PDB file of C-alpha atoms in Angstrom:
ATOM      1  CA  MET K 268     -45.814 -33.198 103.175  1.00 74.00           C
ATOM      2  CA  LEU K 269     -43.575 -35.737 105.879  1.00 78.00           C
ATOM      3  CA  ARG K 270     -41.117 -34.282 105.776  1.00 83.00           C
ATOM      4  CA  TYR K 271     -42.813 -29.565 105.944  1.00 80.00           C
ATOM      5  CA  ILE K 272     -44.467 -31.123 109.051  1.00 83.00           C
ATOM      6  CA  LEU K 273     -40.929 -32.027 110.627  1.00 86.00           C
ATOM      7  CA  LYS K 274     -39.692 -29.069 109.308  1.00 86.00           C
ATOM      8  CA  ARG K 275     -42.220 -26.829 111.098  1.00 85.00           C
ATOM      9  CA  LEU K 276     -42.713 -28.778 114.265  1.00 90.00           C
ATOM     10  CA  GLY K 277     -38.808 -28.518 114.018  1.00 91.00           C
ATOM     11  CA  TRP K 278     -39.296 -24.292 114.200  1.00 91.00           C
ATOM     12  CA  MET K 279     -42.809 -24.187 116.650  1.00 92.00           C
ATOM     13  CA  LEU K 280     -40.741 -25.505 119.647  1.00 93.00           C
ATOM     14  CA  LEU K 281     -38.236 -22.932 119.227  1.00 95.00           C
ATOM     15  CA  THR K 282     -41.104 -20.216 118.498  1.00 94.00           C
ATOM     16  CA  LEU K 283     -42.139 -21.474 121.518  1.00 95.00           C
ATOM     17  CA  TRP K 284     -38.586 -21.528 123.168  1.00 95.00           C
ATOM     18  CA  VAL K 285     -38.056 -17.328 122.473  1.00 96.00           C
ATOM     19  CA  ILE K 286     -42.035 -17.060 123.091  1.00 95.00           C
ATOM     20  CA  ILE K 287     -40.960 -18.368 126.853  1.00 95.00           C
ATOM     21  CA  THR K 288     -37.493 -16.795 126.528  1.00 95.00           C
ATOM     22  CA  LEU K 289     -39.302 -13.486 126.112  1.00 95.00           C
ATOM     23  CA  THR K 290     -42.029 -13.923 128.127  1.00 94.00           C
ATOM     24  CA  PHE K 291     -39.601 -14.456 131.264  1.00 94.00           C
ATOM     25  CA  ILE K 292     -37.420 -11.064 131.093  1.00 94.00           C
ATOM     26  CA  LEU K 293     -39.784  -9.083 130.107  1.00 93.00           C
ATOM     27  CA  MET K 294     -42.616 -10.579 133.512  1.00 91.00           C
ATOM     28  CA  HIS K 295     -39.645  -9.661 135.205  1.00 90.00           C
ATOM     29  CA  SER K 296     -38.134  -6.846 134.086  1.00 90.00           C
ATOM     30  CA  ILE K 297     -41.340  -5.157 136.180  1.00 85.00           C
ATOM     31  CA  PRO K 298     -40.160  -3.961 139.304  1.00 84.00           C
ATOM     32  CA  GLY K 299     -42.080  -5.858 142.510  1.00 80.00           C
ATOM     33  CA  ASP K 300     -43.303  -9.482 142.575  1.00 80.00           C
ATOM     34  CA  PRO K 301     -46.429 -10.798 143.379  1.00 83.00           C
ATOM     35  CA  PHE K 302     -45.823 -10.753 147.403  1.00 82.00           C
ATOM     36  CA  SER K 303     -45.025  -6.925 146.640  1.00 77.00           C
ATOM     37  CA  GLN K 304     -48.798  -5.895 147.564  1.00 70.00           C
ATOM     38  CA  ASP K 305     -48.081  -7.865 150.816  1.00 66.00           C
ATOM     39  CA  GLY K 306     -45.843  -6.233 152.354  1.00 61.00           C
ATOM     40  CA  LYS K 307     -48.371  -4.040 154.473  1.00 68.00           C
ATOM     41  CA  LYS K 308     -50.012  -7.883 154.983  1.00 74.00           C
ATOM     42  CA  TYR K 309     -47.615 -10.080 156.362  1.00 76.00           C
ATOM     43  CA  PRO K 310     -44.351  -9.606 158.326  1.00 81.00           C
ATOM     44  CA  GLU K 311     -40.657  -9.591 156.553  1.00 82.00           C
ATOM     45  CA  PRO K 312     -40.015 -13.201 157.783  1.00 84.00           C
ATOM     46  CA  ILE K 313     -43.947 -15.146 156.176  1.00 85.00           C
ATOM     47  CA  LEU K 314     -42.419 -12.700 152.960  1.00 83.00           C
ATOM     48  CA  LYS K 315     -38.905 -13.655 153.500  1.00 86.00           C
ATOM     49  CA  ASN K 316     -40.450 -17.574 153.382  1.00 88.00           C
ATOM     50  CA  LEU K 317     -42.951 -17.216 150.453  1.00 84.00           C
ATOM     51  CA  ARG K 318     -40.799 -16.117 148.330  1.00 86.00           C
ATOM     52  CA  ALA K 319     -37.892 -18.637 148.472  1.00 88.00           C
ATOM     53  CA  LYS K 320     -41.136 -21.912 148.149  1.00 87.00           C
ATOM     54  CA  TYR K 321     -41.421 -19.890 144.791  1.00 87.00           C
ATOM     55  CA  HIS K 322     -37.863 -19.890 144.626  1.00 88.00           C
ATOM     56  CA  LEU K 323     -38.255 -15.906 143.812  1.00 88.00           C
ATOM     57  CA  ASP K 324     -34.934 -15.359 145.951  1.00 88.00           C
ATOM     58  CA  GLU K 325     -33.245 -17.202 143.417  1.00 91.00           C
ATOM     59  CA  PRO K 326     -30.736 -15.157 140.647  1.00 92.00           C
ATOM     60  CA  LEU K 327     -33.067 -14.817 137.176  1.00 93.00           C
ATOM     61  CA  PRO K 328     -30.507 -17.153 135.957  1.00 94.00           C
ATOM     62  CA  VAL K 329     -31.111 -19.833 137.806  1.00 95.00           C
ATOM     63  CA  GLN K 330     -34.882 -19.026 138.434  1.00 94.00           C
ATOM     64  CA  TYR K 331     -35.368 -20.065 133.978  1.00 95.00           C
ATOM     65  CA  VAL K 332     -33.330 -22.715 134.841  1.00 95.00           C
ATOM     66  CA  LEU K 333     -35.704 -23.836 137.085  1.00 94.00           C
ATOM     67  CA  TYR K 334     -39.142 -23.470 135.523  1.00 94.00           C
ATOM     68  CA  LEU K 335     -37.539 -25.214 132.588  1.00 95.00           C
ATOM     69  CA  LYS K 336     -36.732 -28.374 134.275  1.00 94.00           C
ATOM     70  CA  ASN K 337     -40.165 -27.780 135.354  1.00 93.00           C
ATOM     71  CA  LEU K 338     -41.300 -27.781 131.901  1.00 94.00           C
ATOM     72  CA  LEU K 339     -39.783 -30.036 130.388  1.00 93.00           C
ATOM     73  CA  MET K 340     -41.700 -32.525 132.596  1.00 92.00           C
ATOM     74  CA  LEU K 341     -44.984 -30.768 131.030  1.00 91.00           C
ATOM     75  CA  ASP K 342     -45.105 -28.926 134.383  1.00 92.00           C
ATOM     76  CA  LEU K 343     -46.717 -24.957 134.300  1.00 92.00           C
ATOM     77  CA  GLY K 344     -45.894 -24.899 138.266  1.00 90.00           C
ATOM     78  CA  PRO K 345     -48.111 -24.212 141.569  1.00 90.00           C
ATOM     79  CA  SER K 346     -50.584 -20.594 141.078  1.00 88.00           C
ATOM     80  CA  ILE K 347     -49.198 -18.137 143.671  1.00 86.00           C
ATOM     81  CA  LYS K 348     -51.994 -17.148 144.560  1.00 80.00           C
ATOM     82  CA  SER K 349     -54.099 -20.055 144.799  1.00 79.00           C
ATOM     83  CA  ASP K 350     -52.599 -22.268 148.249  1.00 75.00           C
ATOM     84  CA  THR K 351     -54.269 -25.654 146.388  1.00 82.00           C
ATOM     85  CA  ARG K 352     -54.914 -24.918 142.667  1.00 86.00           C
ATOM     86  CA  THR K 353     -51.740 -25.903 140.486  1.00 91.00           C
ATOM     87  CA  VAL K 354     -51.607 -23.980 136.767  1.00 93.00           C
ATOM     88  CA  ASN K 355     -52.066 -27.684 134.609  1.00 93.00           C
ATOM     89  CA  ASP K 356     -55.079 -27.456 137.109  1.00 92.00           C
ATOM     90  CA  VAL K 357     -56.584 -24.244 136.352  1.00 91.00           C
ATOM     91  CA  ILE K 358     -56.236 -24.442 131.861  1.00 92.00           C
ATOM     92  CA  ALA K 359     -57.743 -28.595 132.395  1.00 92.00           C
ATOM     93  CA  ASP K 360     -60.790 -27.441 133.830  1.00 90.00           C
ATOM     94  CA  GLY K 361     -61.417 -24.317 132.238  1.00 90.00           C
ATOM     95  CA  PHE K 362     -60.460 -25.080 127.852  1.00 90.00           C
ATOM     96  CA  PRO K 363     -62.312 -26.775 127.670  1.00 91.00           C
ATOM     97  CA  VAL K 364     -65.477 -24.914 128.686  1.00 92.00           C
ATOM     98  CA  SER K 365     -63.966 -22.297 126.451  1.00 91.00           C
ATOM     99  CA  PHE K 366     -62.640 -24.856 124.045  1.00 91.00           C
ATOM    100  CA  GLN K 367     -66.966 -25.607 123.853  1.00 93.00           C
ATOM    101  CA  LEU K 368     -68.244 -21.795 122.933  1.00 92.00           C
ATOM    102  CA  GLY K 369     -65.306 -21.166 120.812  1.00 91.00           C
ATOM    103  CA  LEU K 370     -66.449 -23.879 117.982  1.00 92.00           C
ATOM    104  CA  ALA K 371     -69.257 -22.958 118.638  1.00 94.00           C
ATOM    105  CA  ALA K 372     -68.707 -19.503 117.740  1.00 93.00           C
ATOM    106  CA  VAL K 373     -66.153 -20.497 115.673  1.00 93.00           C
ATOM    107  CA  ALA K 374     -68.570 -23.062 113.480  1.00 94.00           C
ATOM    108  CA  LEU K 375     -71.583 -19.689 113.713  1.00 94.00           C
ATOM    109  CA  ALA K 376     -69.433 -17.266 112.224  1.00 93.00           C
ATOM    110  CA  LEU K 377     -68.168 -19.948 109.723  1.00 93.00           C
ATOM    111  CA  VAL K 378     -71.260 -20.986 107.925  1.00 94.00           C
ATOM    112  CA  VAL K 379     -72.932 -17.557 108.283  1.00 93.00           C
ATOM    113  CA  GLY K 380     -70.528 -15.476 107.294  1.00 93.00           C
ATOM    114  CA  ILE K 381     -70.419 -17.159 103.961  1.00 93.00           C
ATOM    115  CA  LEU K 382     -72.628 -17.850 102.530  1.00 92.00           C
ATOM    116  CA  LEU K 383     -73.271 -14.233 103.291  1.00 91.00           C
ATOM    117  CA  GLY K 384     -70.287 -13.386 101.446  1.00 91.00           C
ATOM    118  CA  VAL K 385     -71.150 -16.058  99.004  1.00 91.00           C
ATOM    119  CA  LEU K 386     -74.692 -15.062  98.341  1.00 90.00           C
ATOM    120  CA  ALA K 387     -73.026 -10.812  98.437  1.00 90.00           C
ATOM    121  CA  ALA K 388     -71.028 -11.417  95.577  1.00 90.00           C
ATOM    122  CA  LEU K 389     -73.665 -13.164  93.174  1.00 89.00           C
ATOM    123  CA  ARG K 390     -75.900 -10.849  93.484  1.00 87.00           C
ATOM    124  CA  HIS K 391     -74.141  -8.159  93.787  1.00 86.00           C
ATOM    125  CA  GLY K 392     -75.482  -4.137  93.711  1.00 83.00           C
ATOM    126  CA  SER K 393     -78.680  -5.751  95.074  1.00 87.00           C
ATOM    127  CA  TRP K 394     -80.922  -5.763  97.917  1.00 89.00           C
ATOM    128  CA  LEU K 395     -78.824  -8.834  98.699  1.00 86.00           C
ATOM    129  CA  ASP K 396     -75.518  -6.631  99.386  1.00 87.00           C
ATOM    130  CA  ASN K 397     -76.667  -4.665 100.811  1.00 89.00           C
ATOM    131  CA  ALA K 398     -77.620  -6.648 103.626  1.00 88.00           C
ATOM    132  CA  ALA K 399     -74.958  -8.106 104.025  1.00 85.00           C
ATOM    133  CA  THR K 400     -73.028  -5.226 103.912  1.00 85.00           C
ATOM    134  CA  ALA K 401     -75.080  -3.741 107.099  1.00 88.00           C
ATOM    135  CA  VAL K 402     -74.705  -7.022 108.754  1.00 85.00           C
ATOM    136  CA  ALA K 403     -71.026  -6.852 108.131  1.00 84.00           C
ATOM    137  CA  VAL K 404     -70.803  -3.234 109.532  1.00 86.00           C
ATOM    138  CA  VAL K 405     -72.607  -3.331 112.773  1.00 87.00           C
ATOM    139  CA  GLY K 406     -70.850  -7.134 113.176  1.00 85.00           C
ATOM    140  CA  ILE K 407     -67.605  -5.071 112.945  1.00 84.00           C
ATOM    141  CA  SER K 408     -68.565  -1.156 114.771  1.00 87.00           C
ATOM    142  CA  VAL K 409     -71.033  -2.987 118.008  1.00 88.00           C
ATOM    143  CA  PRO K 410     -68.405  -4.556 119.955  1.00 87.00           C
ATOM    144  CA  SER K 411     -69.674  -8.558 121.920  1.00 85.00           C
ATOM    145  CA  PHE K 412     -69.236  -6.005 125.657  1.00 86.00           C
ATOM    146  CA  VAL K 413     -72.653  -3.867 123.859  1.00 90.00           C
ATOM    147  CA  MET K 414     -73.629  -6.977 121.980  1.00 90.00           C
ATOM    148  CA  ALA K 415     -73.620  -9.490 124.938  1.00 91.00           C
ATOM    149  CA  PRO K 416     -76.273  -6.868 127.077  1.00 92.00           C
ATOM    150  CA  LEU K 417     -78.760  -5.954 124.402  1.00 93.00           C
ATOM    151  CA  LEU K 418     -79.271 -10.400 123.447  1.00 93.00           C
ATOM    152  CA  GLN K 419     -78.852 -10.966 127.729  1.00 92.00           C
ATOM    153  CA  LYS K 420     -81.921  -7.460 128.269  1.00 93.00           C
ATOM    154  CA  TYR K 421     -83.613  -9.205 124.839  1.00 94.00           C
ATOM    155  CA  PHE K 422     -83.574 -13.072 124.909  1.00 93.00           C
ATOM    156  CA  GLY K 423     -83.063 -13.862 128.689  1.00 91.00           C
ATOM    157  CA  LEU K 424     -84.716 -11.338 130.556  1.00 92.00           C
ATOM    158  CA  LYS K 425     -88.129 -10.082 128.417  1.00 93.00           C
ATOM    159  CA  TRP K 426     -88.918 -12.365 125.863  1.00 93.00           C
ATOM    160  CA  LYS K 427     -87.504 -15.051 128.099  1.00 91.00           C
ATOM    161  CA  LEU K 428     -86.018 -17.540 125.206  1.00 93.00           C
ATOM    162  CA  LEU K 429     -82.966 -18.404 126.272  1.00 92.00           C
ATOM    163  CA  PRO K 430     -80.565 -18.479 130.364  1.00 92.00           C
ATOM    164  CA  VAL K 431     -79.412 -15.120 130.665  1.00 91.00           C
ATOM    165  CA  ALA K 432     -76.338 -16.063 132.024  1.00 88.00           C
ATOM    166  CA  GLN K 433     -73.822 -19.200 133.881  1.00 87.00           C
ATOM    167  CA  TRP K 434     -73.073 -22.002 132.133  1.00 88.00           C
ATOM    168  CA  GLY K 435     -74.838 -26.289 131.788  1.00 85.00           C
ATOM    169  CA  SER K 436     -76.900 -27.029 129.009  1.00 89.00           C
ATOM    170  CA  PHE K 437     -76.386 -25.763 124.873  1.00 90.00           C
ATOM    171  CA  GLU K 438     -79.796 -23.222 126.184  1.00 92.00           C
ATOM    172  CA  HIS K 439     -76.550 -21.088 128.333  1.00 92.00           C
ATOM    173  CA  LEU K 440     -74.307 -22.064 124.713  1.00 92.00           C
ATOM    174  CA  ILE K 441     -76.625 -19.722 122.862  1.00 94.00           C
ATOM    175  CA  LEU K 442     -76.003 -16.537 123.353  1.00 94.00           C
ATOM    176  CA  PRO K 443     -72.950 -16.496 124.659  1.00 93.00           C
ATOM    177  CA  ALA K 444     -71.419 -17.749 120.545  1.00 93.00           C
ATOM    178  CA  PHE K 445     -73.626 -15.866 118.972  1.00 93.00           C
ATOM    179  CA  ALA K 446     -72.359 -12.983 120.890  1.00 92.00           C
ATOM    180  CA  LEU K 447     -68.704 -13.845 120.377  1.00 92.00           C
ATOM    181  CA  SER K 448     -69.564 -14.398 116.235  1.00 92.00           C
ATOM    182  CA  LEU K 449     -70.716 -12.086 115.084  1.00 90.00           C
ATOM    183  CA  GLY K 450     -67.103  -9.857 114.800  1.00 90.00           C
ATOM    184  CA  PRO K 451     -65.405 -13.512 113.198  1.00 92.00           C
ATOM    185  CA  LEU K 452     -69.101 -13.375 111.188  1.00 92.00           C
ATOM    186  CA  ALA K 453     -68.586  -9.954 110.268  1.00 91.00           C
ATOM    187  CA  VAL K 454     -65.312 -10.327 109.061  1.00 92.00           C
ATOM    188  CA  ILE K 455     -65.273 -13.159 107.120  1.00 93.00           C
ATOM    189  CA  ALA K 456     -68.633 -12.937 105.408  1.00 92.00           C
ATOM    190  CA  ARG K 457     -66.432  -9.657 103.750  1.00 91.00           C
ATOM    191  CA  LEU K 458     -63.080 -11.272 103.246  1.00 92.00           C
ATOM    192  CA  THR K 459     -65.068 -13.637 101.771  1.00 92.00           C
ATOM    193  CA  ARG K 460     -67.864 -10.927  99.037  1.00 91.00           C
ATOM    194  CA  SER K 461     -64.148  -9.457  98.333  1.00 91.00           C
ATOM    195  CA  SER K 462     -62.602 -12.651  97.140  1.00 92.00           C
ATOM    196  CA  MET K 463     -65.383 -14.218  95.714  1.00 91.00           C
ATOM    197  CA  LEU K 464     -66.164 -11.327  93.623  1.00 90.00           C
ATOM    198  CA  ASP K 465     -62.576 -10.918  92.567  1.00 90.00           C
ATOM    199  CA  VAL K 466     -62.329 -14.594  91.801  1.00 89.00           C
ATOM    200  CA  LEU K 467     -66.247 -14.566  89.385  1.00 87.00           C
ATOM    201  CA  GLY K 468     -63.787 -11.811  87.188  1.00 86.00           C
ATOM    202  CA  GLN K 469     -61.747 -14.884  86.028  1.00 86.00           C
ATOM    203  CA  ASP K 470     -61.269 -16.318  82.711  1.00 87.00           C
ATOM    204  CA  TYR K 471     -61.558 -19.865  83.934  1.00 85.00           C
ATOM    205  CA  ILE K 472     -64.967 -19.099  85.714  1.00 85.00           C
ATOM    206  CA  ARG K 473     -65.860 -17.695  82.313  1.00 84.00           C
ATOM    207  CA  THR K 474     -64.971 -20.524  80.551  1.00 86.00           C
ATOM    208  CA  ALA K 475     -66.687 -23.147  83.085  1.00 83.00           C
ATOM    209  CA  LYS K 476     -70.225 -20.748  81.852  1.00 82.00           C
ATOM    210  CA  ALA K 477     -69.187 -20.669  78.773  1.00 84.00           C
ATOM    211  CA  LYS K 478     -69.341 -24.669  78.647  1.00 84.00           C
ATOM    212  CA  GLY K 479     -72.940 -24.756  79.942  1.00 82.00           C
ATOM    213  CA  LEU K 480     -72.525 -26.143  83.670  1.00 82.00           C
ATOM    214  CA  SER K 481     -74.893 -24.427  86.405  1.00 83.00           C
ATOM    215  CA  GLN K 482     -74.317 -21.595  88.003  1.00 81.00           C
ATOM    216  CA  PRO K 483     -74.020 -23.874  91.608  1.00 83.00           C
ATOM    217  CA  ALA K 484     -71.528 -25.908  90.358  1.00 84.00           C
ATOM    218  CA  THR K 485     -69.392 -23.023  89.395  1.00 84.00           C
ATOM    219  CA  VAL K 486     -70.428 -21.040  92.087  1.00 84.00           C
ATOM    220  CA  PHE K 487     -69.361 -24.761  94.544  1.00 83.00           C
ATOM    221  CA  ARG K 488     -67.148 -26.045  92.347  1.00 81.00           C
ATOM    222  CA  HIS K 489     -64.715 -23.695  90.986  1.00 81.00           C
ATOM    223  CA  ALA K 490     -65.763 -20.606  92.579  1.00 85.00           C
ATOM    224  CA  LEU K 491     -65.498 -20.280  96.449  1.00 85.00           C
ATOM    225  CA  ARG K 492     -62.215 -23.031  96.732  1.00 82.00           C
ATOM    226  CA  ASN K 493     -60.214 -20.081  95.782  1.00 82.00           C
ATOM    227  CA  ALA K 494     -62.625 -17.614  97.234  1.00 86.00           C
ATOM    228  CA  LEU K 495     -61.929 -19.476 101.031  1.00 87.00           C
ATOM    229  CA  MET K 496     -58.315 -18.765 101.147  1.00 86.00           C
ATOM    230  CA  PRO K 497     -58.357 -15.264 102.674  1.00 88.00           C
ATOM    231  CA  VAL K 498     -60.408 -16.504 105.138  1.00 90.00           C
ATOM    232  CA  ILE K 499     -58.442 -19.895 105.973  1.00 88.00           C
ATOM    233  CA  THR K 500     -55.556 -16.945 106.488  1.00 86.00           C
ATOM    234  CA  TYR K 501     -58.036 -15.236 109.078  1.00 89.00           C
ATOM    235  CA  LEU K 502     -58.954 -19.593 110.873  1.00 86.00           C
ATOM    236  CA  GLY K 503     -55.408 -19.756 112.185  1.00 82.00           C
ATOM    237  CA  PRO K 504     -55.823 -16.721 114.689  1.00 84.00           C
ATOM    238  CA  LEU K 505     -58.864 -16.487 115.351  1.00 86.00           C
ATOM    239  CA  LEU K 506     -58.853 -20.660 115.711  1.00 84.00           C
ATOM    240  CA  ALA K 507     -56.334 -19.726 118.841  1.00 80.00           C
ATOM    241  CA  ALA K 508     -58.245 -16.632 119.977  1.00 81.00           C
ATOM    242  CA  ILE K 509     -61.294 -17.875 120.600  1.00 83.00           C
ATOM    243  CA  LEU K 510     -61.039 -21.946 121.199  1.00 79.00           C
ATOM    244  CA  THR K 511     -58.098 -20.585 124.432  1.00 73.00           C
ATOM    245  CA  GLY K 512     -61.291 -18.043 126.183  1.00 67.00           C
ATOM    246  CA  THR K 513     -62.552 -14.974 126.500  1.00 81.00           C
ATOM    247  CA  PHE K 514     -62.360 -12.477 129.049  1.00 82.00           C
ATOM    248  CA  VAL K 515     -65.916 -10.187 127.795  1.00 87.00           C
ATOM    249  CA  ILE K 516     -67.389 -13.113 126.780  1.00 90.00           C
ATOM    250  CA  GLU K 517     -66.591 -14.770 130.208  1.00 89.00           C
ATOM    251  CA  LYS K 518     -67.543 -12.892 132.542  1.00 87.00           C
ATOM    252  CA  ILE K 519     -70.518 -11.311 131.403  1.00 90.00           C
ATOM    253  CA  PHE K 520     -72.274 -14.877 131.147  1.00 92.00           C
ATOM    254  CA  ALA K 521     -70.289 -15.842 133.754  1.00 90.00           C
ATOM    255  CA  ILE K 522     -68.269 -18.333 132.549  1.00 91.00           C
ATOM    256  CA  PRO K 523     -66.545 -20.916 134.579  1.00 89.00           C
ATOM    257  CA  GLY K 524     -62.921 -21.073 130.392  1.00 87.00           C
ATOM    258  CA  LEU K 525     -60.160 -19.721 131.131  1.00 86.00           C
ATOM    259  CA  GLY K 526     -60.334 -16.073 129.347  1.00 83.00           C
ATOM    260  CA  LYS K 527     -60.540 -14.522 133.083  1.00 82.00           C
ATOM    261  CA  TYR K 528     -57.391 -15.956 133.777  1.00 84.00           C
ATOM    262  CA  PHE K 529     -55.626 -14.223 131.286  1.00 82.00           C
ATOM    263  CA  VAL K 530     -56.146 -10.107 132.157  1.00 83.00           C
ATOM    264  CA  GLU K 531     -56.141 -11.414 136.069  1.00 83.00           C
ATOM    265  CA  SER K 532     -52.903 -13.161 136.220  1.00 84.00           C
ATOM    266  CA  ILE K 533     -51.133 -10.593 135.577  1.00 84.00           C
ATOM    267  CA  ILE K 534     -53.236  -8.196 137.694  1.00 83.00           C
ATOM    268  CA  ASN K 535     -51.561  -9.967 140.819  1.00 83.00           C
ATOM    269  CA  ARG K 536     -48.580 -10.913 139.364  1.00 86.00           C
ATOM    270  CA  ASP K 537     -49.208 -14.454 139.563  1.00 89.00           C
ATOM    271  CA  TYR K 538     -45.602 -15.330 137.555  1.00 91.00           C
ATOM    272  CA  PRO K 539     -46.798 -19.493 137.321  1.00 92.00           C
ATOM    273  CA  MET K 540     -50.066 -18.497 135.014  1.00 92.00           C
ATOM    274  CA  ILE K 541     -48.592 -15.374 133.360  1.00 92.00           C
ATOM    275  CA  MET K 542     -46.153 -18.077 132.315  1.00 93.00           C
ATOM    276  CA  GLY K 543     -48.426 -21.131 132.121  1.00 93.00           C
ATOM    277  CA  THR K 544     -51.095 -19.145 129.809  1.00 90.00           C
ATOM    278  CA  THR K 545     -48.208 -17.717 127.430  1.00 92.00           C
ATOM    279  CA  ILE K 546     -47.013 -20.517 126.788  1.00 93.00           C
ATOM    280  CA  PHE K 547     -50.462 -22.817 126.204  1.00 92.00           C
ATOM    281  CA  TYR K 548     -51.956 -19.824 124.542  1.00 90.00           C
ATOM    282  CA  SER K 549     -48.894 -19.861 121.947  1.00 91.00           C
ATOM    283  CA  ALA K 550     -48.467 -23.416 121.848  1.00 92.00           C
ATOM    284  CA  ILE K 551     -52.958 -23.574 120.758  1.00 90.00           C
ATOM    285  CA  LEU K 552     -51.056 -20.853 118.174  1.00 89.00           C
ATOM    286  CA  VAL K 553     -47.866 -21.761 116.179  1.00 91.00           C
ATOM    287  CA  VAL K 554     -50.345 -24.971 115.871  1.00 91.00           C
ATOM    288  CA  MET K 555     -53.114 -23.776 114.694  1.00 88.00           C
ATOM    289  CA  MET K 556     -51.291 -21.812 111.378  1.00 87.00           C
ATOM    290  CA  LEU K 557     -48.896 -24.954 110.635  1.00 87.00           C
ATOM    291  CA  LEU K 558     -52.949 -26.680 110.010  1.00 88.00           C
ATOM    292  CA  VAL K 559     -53.630 -23.226 107.771  1.00 85.00           C
ATOM    293  CA  ASP K 560     -50.813 -23.595 105.625  1.00 84.00           C
ATOM    294  CA  LEU K 561     -51.678 -27.189 105.642  1.00 84.00           C
ATOM    295  CA  ALA K 562     -55.093 -26.512 105.067  1.00 83.00           C
ATOM    296  CA  TYR K 563     -53.102 -24.435 101.917  1.00 80.00           C
ATOM    297  CA  THR K 564     -52.297 -27.557 100.085  1.00 76.00           C
ATOM    298  CA  LEU K 565     -55.531 -29.020 100.231  1.00 77.00           C
ATOM    299  CA  VAL K 566     -57.058 -25.858  98.384  1.00 74.00           C
ATOM    300  CA  ASP K 567     -54.553 -24.943  96.077  1.00 71.00           C
ATOM    301  CA  PRO K 568     -52.621 -27.265  94.515  1.00 66.00           C
ATOM    302  CA  ARG K 569     -49.481 -25.135  93.410  1.00 65.00           C
ATOM    303  CA  ILE K 570     -48.843 -24.796  97.333  1.00 64.00           C
ATOM    304  CA  LYS K 571     -48.511 -28.149  96.956  1.00 60.00           C
ATOM    305  CA  LEU K 572     -45.976 -28.413  93.966  1.00 49.00           C
ATOM    306  CA  ALA K 573     -44.229 -25.686  95.537  1.00 50.00           C
ATOM    307  CA  SER K 574     -43.283 -27.889  99.004  1.00 50.00           C
ATOM    308  CA  LYS K 575     -42.504 -30.344  96.989  1.00 49.00           C
ATOM    309  CA  GLU K 576     -39.081 -29.199  95.769  1.00 47.00           C
ATOM    310  CA  ASP K 577     -38.600 -27.940  98.028  1.00 47.00           C
TER     311      ASP K 577
END
């Protein structure tokens, strides 16, 4: 297992280097630079000094080597559009907020989604199955930027049960977490339902029932464990996408998370912010993919045996 993890860590570093290099090349292949839009605002000597300050007047290979040297020191550089904050400061301030929101949304999606999927599979063809399917269709069809204002209107303004927006307490977390979780909840419910239907038809499940095992024991001890494999696969990219911030939900609920910087850095041509947010998201993603692969070995012993043979 240790050898496998070390091997994966090596591939993760190689993957991150490829992502950094491609992002750097693509970012600089777009005509202009972060100060192109300021041509009418500042005289040319000031623009020249600004480009020199951020090494934008150096050849691209030199800029690339300088960035990698700073990155090895875990320095993501200064934000071009902020006079006082570095990219490290922005991520340090925004990520804890996005992480709390994302974790609550994923937990809600997992618990409710798996429960709905299991109930729908056990009561296949019944009203419960149809109700779970309807919830899944609504969750997949209604985007979060539609669901969020509806929640604000009814739970925040009309019924005054929860805060409309802002961040700071558990009550502020409920509406954005629910709006953010609805789509993943629907996908998890559909994945669990279809996988459970397949597993419940397997011979070993019929054998367990023939031996007199109760339905709860059959479901939770044998069926659900194997039925969760597609859900575990889905969790890797989902966790990376949600935990690092979501622009739409954070914007609608005025949450000071990390999501808005992914979009604003591209609009503002803030090179260090583009690189920093991309590297941070990619690092979270490759770590989550490693954890998903490790989770496979816990759920399916055959995958653990295959890794030992390698």
